CSV table of C-alpha atoms in Angstrom, one decimal:
chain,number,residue,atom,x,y,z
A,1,UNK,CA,18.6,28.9,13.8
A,2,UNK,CA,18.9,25.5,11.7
A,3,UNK,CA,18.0,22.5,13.4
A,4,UNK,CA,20.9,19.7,14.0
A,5,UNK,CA,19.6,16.4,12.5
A,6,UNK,CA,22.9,14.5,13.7
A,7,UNK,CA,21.7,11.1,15.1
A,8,UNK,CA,17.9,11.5,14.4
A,9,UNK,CA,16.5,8.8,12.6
A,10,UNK,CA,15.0,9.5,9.0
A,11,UNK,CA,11.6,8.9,7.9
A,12,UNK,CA,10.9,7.5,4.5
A,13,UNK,CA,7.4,7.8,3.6
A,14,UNK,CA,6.4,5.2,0.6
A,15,UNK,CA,3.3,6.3,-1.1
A,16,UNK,CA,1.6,5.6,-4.5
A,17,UNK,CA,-1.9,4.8,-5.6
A,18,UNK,CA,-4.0,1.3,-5.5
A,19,UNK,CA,-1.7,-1.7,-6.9
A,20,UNK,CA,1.1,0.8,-7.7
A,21,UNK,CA,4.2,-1.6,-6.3
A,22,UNK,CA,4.8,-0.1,-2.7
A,23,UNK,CA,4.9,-2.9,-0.7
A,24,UNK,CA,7.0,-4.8,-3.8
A,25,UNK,CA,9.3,-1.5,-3.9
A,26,UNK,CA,9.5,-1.4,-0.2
A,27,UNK,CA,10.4,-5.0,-0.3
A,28,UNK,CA,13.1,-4.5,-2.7
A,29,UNK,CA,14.6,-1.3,-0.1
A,30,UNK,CA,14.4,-4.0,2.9
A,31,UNK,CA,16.8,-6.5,1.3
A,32,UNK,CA,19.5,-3.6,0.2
A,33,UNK,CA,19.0,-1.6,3.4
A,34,UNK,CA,22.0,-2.0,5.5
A,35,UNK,CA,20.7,0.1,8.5
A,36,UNK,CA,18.3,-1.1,11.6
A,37,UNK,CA,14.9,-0.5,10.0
A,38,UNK,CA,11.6,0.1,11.4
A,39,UNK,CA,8.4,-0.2,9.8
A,40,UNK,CA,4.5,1.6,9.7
A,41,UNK,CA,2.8,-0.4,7.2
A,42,UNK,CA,-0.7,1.0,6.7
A,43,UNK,CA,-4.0,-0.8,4.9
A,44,UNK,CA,-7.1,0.5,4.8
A,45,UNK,CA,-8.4,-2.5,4.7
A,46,UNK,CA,-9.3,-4.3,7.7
A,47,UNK,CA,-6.9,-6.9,7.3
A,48,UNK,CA,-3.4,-5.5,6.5
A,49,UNK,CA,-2.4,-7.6,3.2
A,50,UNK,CA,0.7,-5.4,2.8
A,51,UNK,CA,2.4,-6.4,6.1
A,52,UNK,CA,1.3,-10.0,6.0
A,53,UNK,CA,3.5,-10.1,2.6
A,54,UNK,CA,6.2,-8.2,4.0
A,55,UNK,CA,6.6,-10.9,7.0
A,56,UNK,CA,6.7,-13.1,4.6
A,57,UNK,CA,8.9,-12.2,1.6
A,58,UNK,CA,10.7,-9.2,3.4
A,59,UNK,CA,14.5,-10.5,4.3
A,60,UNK,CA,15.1,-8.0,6.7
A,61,UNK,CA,11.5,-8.0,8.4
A,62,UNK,CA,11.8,-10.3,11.2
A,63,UNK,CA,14.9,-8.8,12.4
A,64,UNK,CA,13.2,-5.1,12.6
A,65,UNK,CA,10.0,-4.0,14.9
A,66,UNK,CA,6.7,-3.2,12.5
A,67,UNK,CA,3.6,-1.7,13.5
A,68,UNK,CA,0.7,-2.3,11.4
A,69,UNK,CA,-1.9,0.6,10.9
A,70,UNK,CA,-5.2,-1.0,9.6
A,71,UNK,CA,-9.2,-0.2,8.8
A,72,UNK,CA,-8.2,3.4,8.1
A,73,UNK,CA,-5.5,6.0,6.3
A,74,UNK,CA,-2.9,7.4,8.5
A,75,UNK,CA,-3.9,11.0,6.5
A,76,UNK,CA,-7.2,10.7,8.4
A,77,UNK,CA,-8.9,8.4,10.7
A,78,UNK,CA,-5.3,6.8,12.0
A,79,UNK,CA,-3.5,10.1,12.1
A,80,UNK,CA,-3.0,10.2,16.0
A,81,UNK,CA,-2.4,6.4,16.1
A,82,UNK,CA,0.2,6.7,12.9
A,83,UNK,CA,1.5,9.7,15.5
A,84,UNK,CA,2.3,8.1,18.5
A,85,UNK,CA,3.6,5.2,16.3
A,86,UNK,CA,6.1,7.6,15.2
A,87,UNK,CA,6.8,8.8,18.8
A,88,UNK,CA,7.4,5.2,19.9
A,89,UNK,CA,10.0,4.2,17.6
A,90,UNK,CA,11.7,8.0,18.2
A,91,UNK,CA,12.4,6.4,21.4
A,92,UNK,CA,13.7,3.0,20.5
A,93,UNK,CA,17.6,2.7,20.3
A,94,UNK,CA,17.8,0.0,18.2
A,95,UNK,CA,16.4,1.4,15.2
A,96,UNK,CA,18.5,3.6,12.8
A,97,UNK,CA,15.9,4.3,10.1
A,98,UNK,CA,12.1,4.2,9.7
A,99,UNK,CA,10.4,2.8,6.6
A,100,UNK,CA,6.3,4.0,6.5
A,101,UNK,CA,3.8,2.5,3.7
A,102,UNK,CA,0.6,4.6,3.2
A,103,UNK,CA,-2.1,3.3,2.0
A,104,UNK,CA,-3.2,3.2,-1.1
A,105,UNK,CA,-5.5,6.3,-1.2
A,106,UNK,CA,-3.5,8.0,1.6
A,107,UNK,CA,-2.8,12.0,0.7
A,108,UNK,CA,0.8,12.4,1.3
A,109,UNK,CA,0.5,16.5,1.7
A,110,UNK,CA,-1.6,15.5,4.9
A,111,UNK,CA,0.5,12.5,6.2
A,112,UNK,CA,3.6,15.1,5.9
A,113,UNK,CA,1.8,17.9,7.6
A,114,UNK,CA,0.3,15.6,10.4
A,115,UNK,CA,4.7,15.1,10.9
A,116,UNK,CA,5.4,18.3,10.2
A,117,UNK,CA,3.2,19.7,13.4
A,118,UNK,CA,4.7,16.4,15.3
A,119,UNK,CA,8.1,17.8,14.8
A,120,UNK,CA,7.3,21.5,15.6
A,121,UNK,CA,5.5,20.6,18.7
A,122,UNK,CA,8.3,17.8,19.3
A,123,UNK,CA,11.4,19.6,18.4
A,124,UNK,CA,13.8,17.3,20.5
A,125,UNK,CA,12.2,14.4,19.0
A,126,UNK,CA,14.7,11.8,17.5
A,127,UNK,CA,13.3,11.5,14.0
A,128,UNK,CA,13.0,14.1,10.9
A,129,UNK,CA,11.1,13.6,7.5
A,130,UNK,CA,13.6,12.7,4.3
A,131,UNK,CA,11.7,11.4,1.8
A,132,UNK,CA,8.4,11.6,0.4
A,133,UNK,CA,8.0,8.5,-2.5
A,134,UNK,CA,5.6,8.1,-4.8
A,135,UNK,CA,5.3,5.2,-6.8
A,136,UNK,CA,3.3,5.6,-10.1
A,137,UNK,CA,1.7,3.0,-11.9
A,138,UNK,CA,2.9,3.5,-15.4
A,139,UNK,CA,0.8,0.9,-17.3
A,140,UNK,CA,-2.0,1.8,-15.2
A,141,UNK,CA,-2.0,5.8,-15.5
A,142,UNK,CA,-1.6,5.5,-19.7
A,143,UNK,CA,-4.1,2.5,-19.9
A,144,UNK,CA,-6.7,3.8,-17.3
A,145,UNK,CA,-6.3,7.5,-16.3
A,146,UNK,CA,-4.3,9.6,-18.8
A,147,UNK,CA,-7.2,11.3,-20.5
A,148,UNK,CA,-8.3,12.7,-17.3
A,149,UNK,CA,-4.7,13.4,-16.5
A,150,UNK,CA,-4.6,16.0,-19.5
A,151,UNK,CA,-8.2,17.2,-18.7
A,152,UNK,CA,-7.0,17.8,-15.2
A,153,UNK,CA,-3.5,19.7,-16.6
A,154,UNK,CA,-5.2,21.8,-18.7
A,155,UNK,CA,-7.8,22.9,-16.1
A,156,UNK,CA,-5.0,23.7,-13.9
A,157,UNK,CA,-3.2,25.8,-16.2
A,158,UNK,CA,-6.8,28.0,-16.4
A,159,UNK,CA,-8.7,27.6,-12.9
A,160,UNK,CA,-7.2,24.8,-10.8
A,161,UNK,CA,-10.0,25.5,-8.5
A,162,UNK,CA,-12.1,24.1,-11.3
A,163,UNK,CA,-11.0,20.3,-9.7
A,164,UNK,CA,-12.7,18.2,-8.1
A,165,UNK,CA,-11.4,16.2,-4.8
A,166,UNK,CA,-14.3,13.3,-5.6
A,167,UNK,CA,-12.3,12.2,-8.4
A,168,UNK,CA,-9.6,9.5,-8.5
A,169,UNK,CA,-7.5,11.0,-10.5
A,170,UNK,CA,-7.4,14.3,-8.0
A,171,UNK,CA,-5.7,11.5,-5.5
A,172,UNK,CA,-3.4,10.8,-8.2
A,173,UNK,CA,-2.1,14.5,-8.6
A,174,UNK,CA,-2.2,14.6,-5.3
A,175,UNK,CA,0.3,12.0,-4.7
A,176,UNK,CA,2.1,12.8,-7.8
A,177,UNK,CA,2.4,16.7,-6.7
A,178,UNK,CA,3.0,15.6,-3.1
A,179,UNK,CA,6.9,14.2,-3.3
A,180,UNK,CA,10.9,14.9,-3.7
A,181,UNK,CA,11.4,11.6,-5.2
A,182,UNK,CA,8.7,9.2,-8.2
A,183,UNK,CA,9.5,5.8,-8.9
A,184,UNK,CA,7.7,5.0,-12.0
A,185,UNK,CA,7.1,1.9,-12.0
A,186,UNK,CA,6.0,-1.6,-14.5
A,187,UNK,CA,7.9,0.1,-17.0
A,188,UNK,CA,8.1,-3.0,-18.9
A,189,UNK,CA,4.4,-2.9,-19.8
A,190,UNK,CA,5.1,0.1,-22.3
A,191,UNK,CA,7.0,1.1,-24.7
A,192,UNK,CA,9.5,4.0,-25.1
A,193,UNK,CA,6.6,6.1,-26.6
A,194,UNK,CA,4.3,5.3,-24.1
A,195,UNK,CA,6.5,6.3,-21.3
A,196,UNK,CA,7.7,9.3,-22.8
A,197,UNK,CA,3.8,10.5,-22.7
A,198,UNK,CA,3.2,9.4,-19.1
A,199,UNK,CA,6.4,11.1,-17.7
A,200,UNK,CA,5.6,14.0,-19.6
A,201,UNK,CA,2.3,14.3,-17.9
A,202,UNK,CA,4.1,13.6,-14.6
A,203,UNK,CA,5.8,16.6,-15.4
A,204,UNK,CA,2.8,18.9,-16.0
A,205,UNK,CA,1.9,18.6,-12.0
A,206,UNK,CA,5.4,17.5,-10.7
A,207,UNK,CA,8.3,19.6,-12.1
A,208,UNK,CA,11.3,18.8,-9.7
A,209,UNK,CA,10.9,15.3,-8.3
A,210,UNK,CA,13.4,13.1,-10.0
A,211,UNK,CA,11.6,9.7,-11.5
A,212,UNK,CA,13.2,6.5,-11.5
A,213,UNK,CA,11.9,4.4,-13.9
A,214,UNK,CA,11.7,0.1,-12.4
A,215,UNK,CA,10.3,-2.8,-13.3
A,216,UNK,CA,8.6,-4.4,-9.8
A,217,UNK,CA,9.7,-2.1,-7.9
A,218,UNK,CA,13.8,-2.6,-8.8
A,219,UNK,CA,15.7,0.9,-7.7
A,220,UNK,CA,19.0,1.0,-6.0
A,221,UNK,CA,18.0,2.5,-2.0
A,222,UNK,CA,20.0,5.5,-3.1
A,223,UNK,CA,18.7,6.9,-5.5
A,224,UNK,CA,15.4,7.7,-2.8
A,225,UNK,CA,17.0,7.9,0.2
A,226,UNK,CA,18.7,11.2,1.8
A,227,UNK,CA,20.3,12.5,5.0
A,228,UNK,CA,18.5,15.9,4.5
A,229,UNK,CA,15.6,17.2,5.8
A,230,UNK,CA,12.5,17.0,3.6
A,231,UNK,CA,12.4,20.4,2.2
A,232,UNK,CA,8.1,21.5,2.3
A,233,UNK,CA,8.8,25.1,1.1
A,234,UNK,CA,10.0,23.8,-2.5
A,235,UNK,CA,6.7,21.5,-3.0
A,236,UNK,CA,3.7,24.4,-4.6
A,237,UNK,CA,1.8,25.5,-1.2
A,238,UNK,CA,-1.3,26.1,-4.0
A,239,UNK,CA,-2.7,22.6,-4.0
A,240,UNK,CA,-1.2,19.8,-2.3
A,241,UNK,CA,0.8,21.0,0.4
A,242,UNK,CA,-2.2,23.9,1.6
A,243,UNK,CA,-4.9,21.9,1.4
A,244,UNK,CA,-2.7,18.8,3.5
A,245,UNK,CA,-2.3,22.0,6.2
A,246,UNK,CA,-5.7,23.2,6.3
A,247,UNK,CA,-7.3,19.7,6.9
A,248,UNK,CA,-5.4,19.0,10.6
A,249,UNK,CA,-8.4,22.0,11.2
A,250,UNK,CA,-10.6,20.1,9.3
A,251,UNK,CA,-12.7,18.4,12.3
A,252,UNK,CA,-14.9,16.3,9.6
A,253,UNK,CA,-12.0,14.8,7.9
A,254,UNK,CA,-11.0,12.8,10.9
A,255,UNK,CA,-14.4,11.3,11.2
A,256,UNK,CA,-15.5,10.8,7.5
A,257,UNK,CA,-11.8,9.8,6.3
A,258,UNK,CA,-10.8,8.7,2.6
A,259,UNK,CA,-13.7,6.6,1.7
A,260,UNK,CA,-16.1,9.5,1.9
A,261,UNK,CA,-14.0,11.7,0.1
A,262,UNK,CA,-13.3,10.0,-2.9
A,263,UNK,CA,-16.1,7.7,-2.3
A,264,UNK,CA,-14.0,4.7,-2.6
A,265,UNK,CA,-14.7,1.6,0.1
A,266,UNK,CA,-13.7,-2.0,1.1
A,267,UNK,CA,-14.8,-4.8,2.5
A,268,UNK,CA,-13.5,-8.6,3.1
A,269,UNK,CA,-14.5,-11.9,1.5
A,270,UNK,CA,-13.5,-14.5,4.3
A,271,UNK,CA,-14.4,-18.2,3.5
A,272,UNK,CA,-12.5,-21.3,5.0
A,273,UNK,CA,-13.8,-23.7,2.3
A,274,UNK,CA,-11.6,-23.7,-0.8
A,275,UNK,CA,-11.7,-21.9,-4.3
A,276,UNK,CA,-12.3,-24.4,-7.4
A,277,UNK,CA,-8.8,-23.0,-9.6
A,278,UNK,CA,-11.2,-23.0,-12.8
A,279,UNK,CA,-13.9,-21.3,-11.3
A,280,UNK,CA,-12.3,-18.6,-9.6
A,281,UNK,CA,-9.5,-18.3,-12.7
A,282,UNK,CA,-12.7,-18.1,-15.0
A,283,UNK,CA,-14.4,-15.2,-12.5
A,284,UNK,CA,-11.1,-13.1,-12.5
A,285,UNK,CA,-10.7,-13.1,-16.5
A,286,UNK,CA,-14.1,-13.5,-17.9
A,287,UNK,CA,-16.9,-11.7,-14.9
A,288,UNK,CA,-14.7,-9.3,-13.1
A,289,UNK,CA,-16.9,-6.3,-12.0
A,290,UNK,CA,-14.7,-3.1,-13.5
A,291,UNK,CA,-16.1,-1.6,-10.1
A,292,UNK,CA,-13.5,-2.9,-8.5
A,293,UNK,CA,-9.7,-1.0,-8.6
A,294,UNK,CA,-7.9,-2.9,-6.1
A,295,UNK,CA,-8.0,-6.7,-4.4
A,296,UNK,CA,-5.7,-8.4,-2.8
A,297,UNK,CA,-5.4,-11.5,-0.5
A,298,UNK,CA,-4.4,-15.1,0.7
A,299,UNK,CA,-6.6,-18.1,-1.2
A,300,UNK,CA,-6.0,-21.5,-1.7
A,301,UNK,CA,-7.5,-23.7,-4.3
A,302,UNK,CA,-9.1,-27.4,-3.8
A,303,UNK,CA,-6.5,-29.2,-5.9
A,304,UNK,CA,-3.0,-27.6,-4.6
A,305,UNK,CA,-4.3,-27.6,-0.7
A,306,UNK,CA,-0.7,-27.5,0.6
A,307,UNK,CA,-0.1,-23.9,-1.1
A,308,UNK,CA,-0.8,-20.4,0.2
A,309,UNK,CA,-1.8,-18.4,-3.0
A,310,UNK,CA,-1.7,-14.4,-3.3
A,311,UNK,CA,-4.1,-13.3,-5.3
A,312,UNK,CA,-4.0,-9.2,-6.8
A,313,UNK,CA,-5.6,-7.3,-8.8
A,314,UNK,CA,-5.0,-3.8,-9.8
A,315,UNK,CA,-7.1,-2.2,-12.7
A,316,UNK,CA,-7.3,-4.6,-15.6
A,317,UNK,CA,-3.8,-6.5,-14.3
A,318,UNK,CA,-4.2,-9.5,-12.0
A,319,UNK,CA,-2.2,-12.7,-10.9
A,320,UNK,CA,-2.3,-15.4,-8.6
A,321,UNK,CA,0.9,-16.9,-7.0
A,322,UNK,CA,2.1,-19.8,-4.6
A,323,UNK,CA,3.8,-18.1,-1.6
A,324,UNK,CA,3.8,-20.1,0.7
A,325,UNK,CA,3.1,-23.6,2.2
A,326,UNK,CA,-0.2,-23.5,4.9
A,327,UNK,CA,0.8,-24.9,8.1
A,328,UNK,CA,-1.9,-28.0,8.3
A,329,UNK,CA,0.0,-29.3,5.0
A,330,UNK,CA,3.3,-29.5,7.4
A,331,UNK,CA,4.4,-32.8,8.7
A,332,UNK,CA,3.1,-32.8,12.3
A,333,UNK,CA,6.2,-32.6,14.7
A,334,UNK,CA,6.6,-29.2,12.9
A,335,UNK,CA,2.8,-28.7,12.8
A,336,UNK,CA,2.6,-29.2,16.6
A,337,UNK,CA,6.3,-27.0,17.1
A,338,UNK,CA,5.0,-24.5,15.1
A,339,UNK,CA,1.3,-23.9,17.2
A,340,UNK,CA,3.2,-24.4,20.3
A,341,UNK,CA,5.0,-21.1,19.9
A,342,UNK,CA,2.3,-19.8,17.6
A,343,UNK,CA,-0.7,-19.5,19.9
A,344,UNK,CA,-2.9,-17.0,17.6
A,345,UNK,CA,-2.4,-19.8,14.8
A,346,UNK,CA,-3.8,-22.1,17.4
A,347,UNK,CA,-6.7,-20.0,18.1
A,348,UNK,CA,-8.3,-19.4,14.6
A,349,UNK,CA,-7.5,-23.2,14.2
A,350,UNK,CA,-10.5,-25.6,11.8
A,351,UNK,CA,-11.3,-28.8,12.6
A,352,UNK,CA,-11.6,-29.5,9.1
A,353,UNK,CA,-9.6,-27.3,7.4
A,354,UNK,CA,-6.8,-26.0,9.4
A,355,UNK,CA,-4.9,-22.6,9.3
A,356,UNK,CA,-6.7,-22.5,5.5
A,357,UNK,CA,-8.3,-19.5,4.5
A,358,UNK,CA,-9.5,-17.5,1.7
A,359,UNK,CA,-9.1,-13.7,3.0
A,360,UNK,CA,-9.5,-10.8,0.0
A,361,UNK,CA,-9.5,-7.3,1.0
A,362,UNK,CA,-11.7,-5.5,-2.2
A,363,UNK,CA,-11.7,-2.1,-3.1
A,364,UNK,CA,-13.6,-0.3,-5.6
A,365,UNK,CA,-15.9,2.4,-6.3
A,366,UNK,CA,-19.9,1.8,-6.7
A,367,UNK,CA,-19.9,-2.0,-6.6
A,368,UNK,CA,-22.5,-4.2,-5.4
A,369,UNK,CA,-21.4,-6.3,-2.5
A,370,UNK,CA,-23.9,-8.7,-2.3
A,371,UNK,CA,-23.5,-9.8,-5.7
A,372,UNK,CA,-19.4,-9.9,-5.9
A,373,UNK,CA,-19.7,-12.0,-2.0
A,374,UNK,CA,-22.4,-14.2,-4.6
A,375,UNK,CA,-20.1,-14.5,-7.3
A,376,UNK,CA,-16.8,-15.9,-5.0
A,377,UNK,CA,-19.4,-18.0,-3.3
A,378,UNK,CA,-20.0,-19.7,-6.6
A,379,UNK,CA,-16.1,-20.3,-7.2
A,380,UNK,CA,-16.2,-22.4,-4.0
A,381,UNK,CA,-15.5,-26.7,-4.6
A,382,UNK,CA,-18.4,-28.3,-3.8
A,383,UNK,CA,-17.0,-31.2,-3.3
A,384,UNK,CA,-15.0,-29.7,-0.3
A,385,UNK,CA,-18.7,-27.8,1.0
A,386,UNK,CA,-20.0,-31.4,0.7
């Protein structure tokens, strides 16, 4: 009998790898997205980045509820908290549609199987699964990974069993295979050529998915959003989608989740005192450890104290923006409104230095800690540690 999906909310999973543009692309979606929205905005980090950019650049953000999923994938070790996230806003009546950002190195064949058993054990529940996104890197898959990309198609034409789940790149197929709808995105960093060799690899793993090309994450909502169900018997049960089944039986996979299976890890650099610009401008272009895939963060530097700076770093890209203004550098009638209805401000509150913060979330593969936590140390004023 086919299910009625009349007034049941749709799910739009956003997924793509480290730096790819999802939160930038989600963003983007927010501002067009005429519907009553709901957000899952997941980190692995153990502070979520994404949804602290979202609050603040998303126009549509503080009007919608958002539950942040940190320290974890919702693939893995958050998969029953991402569930009962899902069962909580199936319930609310003021949401319409329901936008969720994976992490980074979240498999999307496991995230969509973890929903598919929700909705098969929940079949009056009030939401379904669309879309499945995948945002691709495009500068970053030709300048970083597209050698292993062809290794990786050829194997699979002879032995896909031959791959091997420790590599990146096997997350990157995996997301890539894993989807009804790519957005291709930084388009603008290659030329015709280029793209043409990237999408044509795309195409090796992921023959049916539409791809949108964009530059930052620019698409019209359309093009990736759908009233119909997502359809799992058209995505290849060989590799993505069977392997996403078998690991809900997987009892180790909860436990070691994504880190020990592609061996990637994070950790936070947290320091109230402030970044010297040249020092930490000189680390970032000259001494950056190419251990490191993914970084992203609020800093501030000793000669613009006033400014909340985003710092992020994806592969060999990386930039550093004003965002915002810190709320010790407001006047102090709007200071002192703003802590009065802002008590967790108040609470993290420096004598010296306010609501001021450096807070990076780094991600890599076989780095040292100790000596990158050295290295930002060094980029500190001493003038503001004296």
């Amino acid at each position: 009998m086919k299910k009625n999906y009349n007034n049941k909310k749709p799910v739009v999973l956003i997924t793509g790898y480290l730096g790819s543009g999802k939160t930038t692309l989600l963003n983007n979606l927010l501002r067009q997205e005429k519907r009553r929205v709901a957000l899952i905005v997941n980190d692995m980090g153990s502070i979520n980045v994404d949804a602290e950019i979202l609050k603040k650049n998303g126009s549509n953000v503080t009007e919608c509820p958002m539950f942040e999923l940190q320290n974890g994938c919702i693939c893995c070790t958050l998969r029953e908290e991402f569930i009962k996230q899902i069962e909580k806003i199936s319930n609310l009546d003021t949401v319409d549609v329901v936008f969720v950002e994976a992490s980074g190195i979240s498999d999307p064949g496991a995230v969509s199987a973890s929903f598919l058993a929700y909705e098969e054990d929940n079949p009056d529940t009030n939401v379904y699964l669309t879309s499945v996104v995948t945002v691709v890197d495009a500068d970053r898959i030709y300048r970083e990974f597209l050698d292993d990309l062809k290794k990786k198609a050829d194997k699979e034409a002879t032995d896909e069993n031959n791959l091997t789940a420790e590599e990146i790149s096997t997350l990157i197929v995996d997301q890539i295979e894993f989807c009804n709808f790519i957005v291709l995105n930084k388009c603008d960093l290659l030329d015709e050529k280029q793209l043409a060799e990237v999408e044509a690899i795309i195409r090796d793993f992921q023959p049916r998915a539409p791809i949108f090309h964009s530059v930052n994450g620019n698409i019209d909502i359309d093009q990736i959003t759908t009233t119909e169900p997502f359809n799992y018997e058209q995505i290849d049960s060989s590799s993505a989608i069977q392997k996403a089944i078998n690991s809900l039986n997987e009892p180790n996979r909860a436990t070691q989740g994504c880190t020990g299976e592609y061996g990637i890890s994070s950790f936070v650099f947290e320091e109230k005192r402030p970044f010297n610009r040249e020092r930490f401008m000189n680390f970032v272009n000259n001494n950056y450890p190419k251990e490191l895939i993914r970084a992203k963060g609020y800093i501030w530097f000793s000669d613009a104290d006033a400014n909340v700076q985003l710092f992020e770093q994806a592969g060999r890209n990386s930039s550093v923006m004003t965002v915002a203004y810190w709320i010790d550098a407001l006047e102090e009638k709007q200071k002192q409104e703003y802590l009065e209805y802002n008590p967790d401000v108040k609470e993290a509150w420096d004598d010296d230095f306010g609501d001021r913060v450096n807070q990076l979330v780094i991600i890599g593969k076989g780095y040292n800690k100790d000596k990158i936590t050295a290295a930002l140390k060094s980029c500190l004023d001493e003038k503001a540690i004296a």
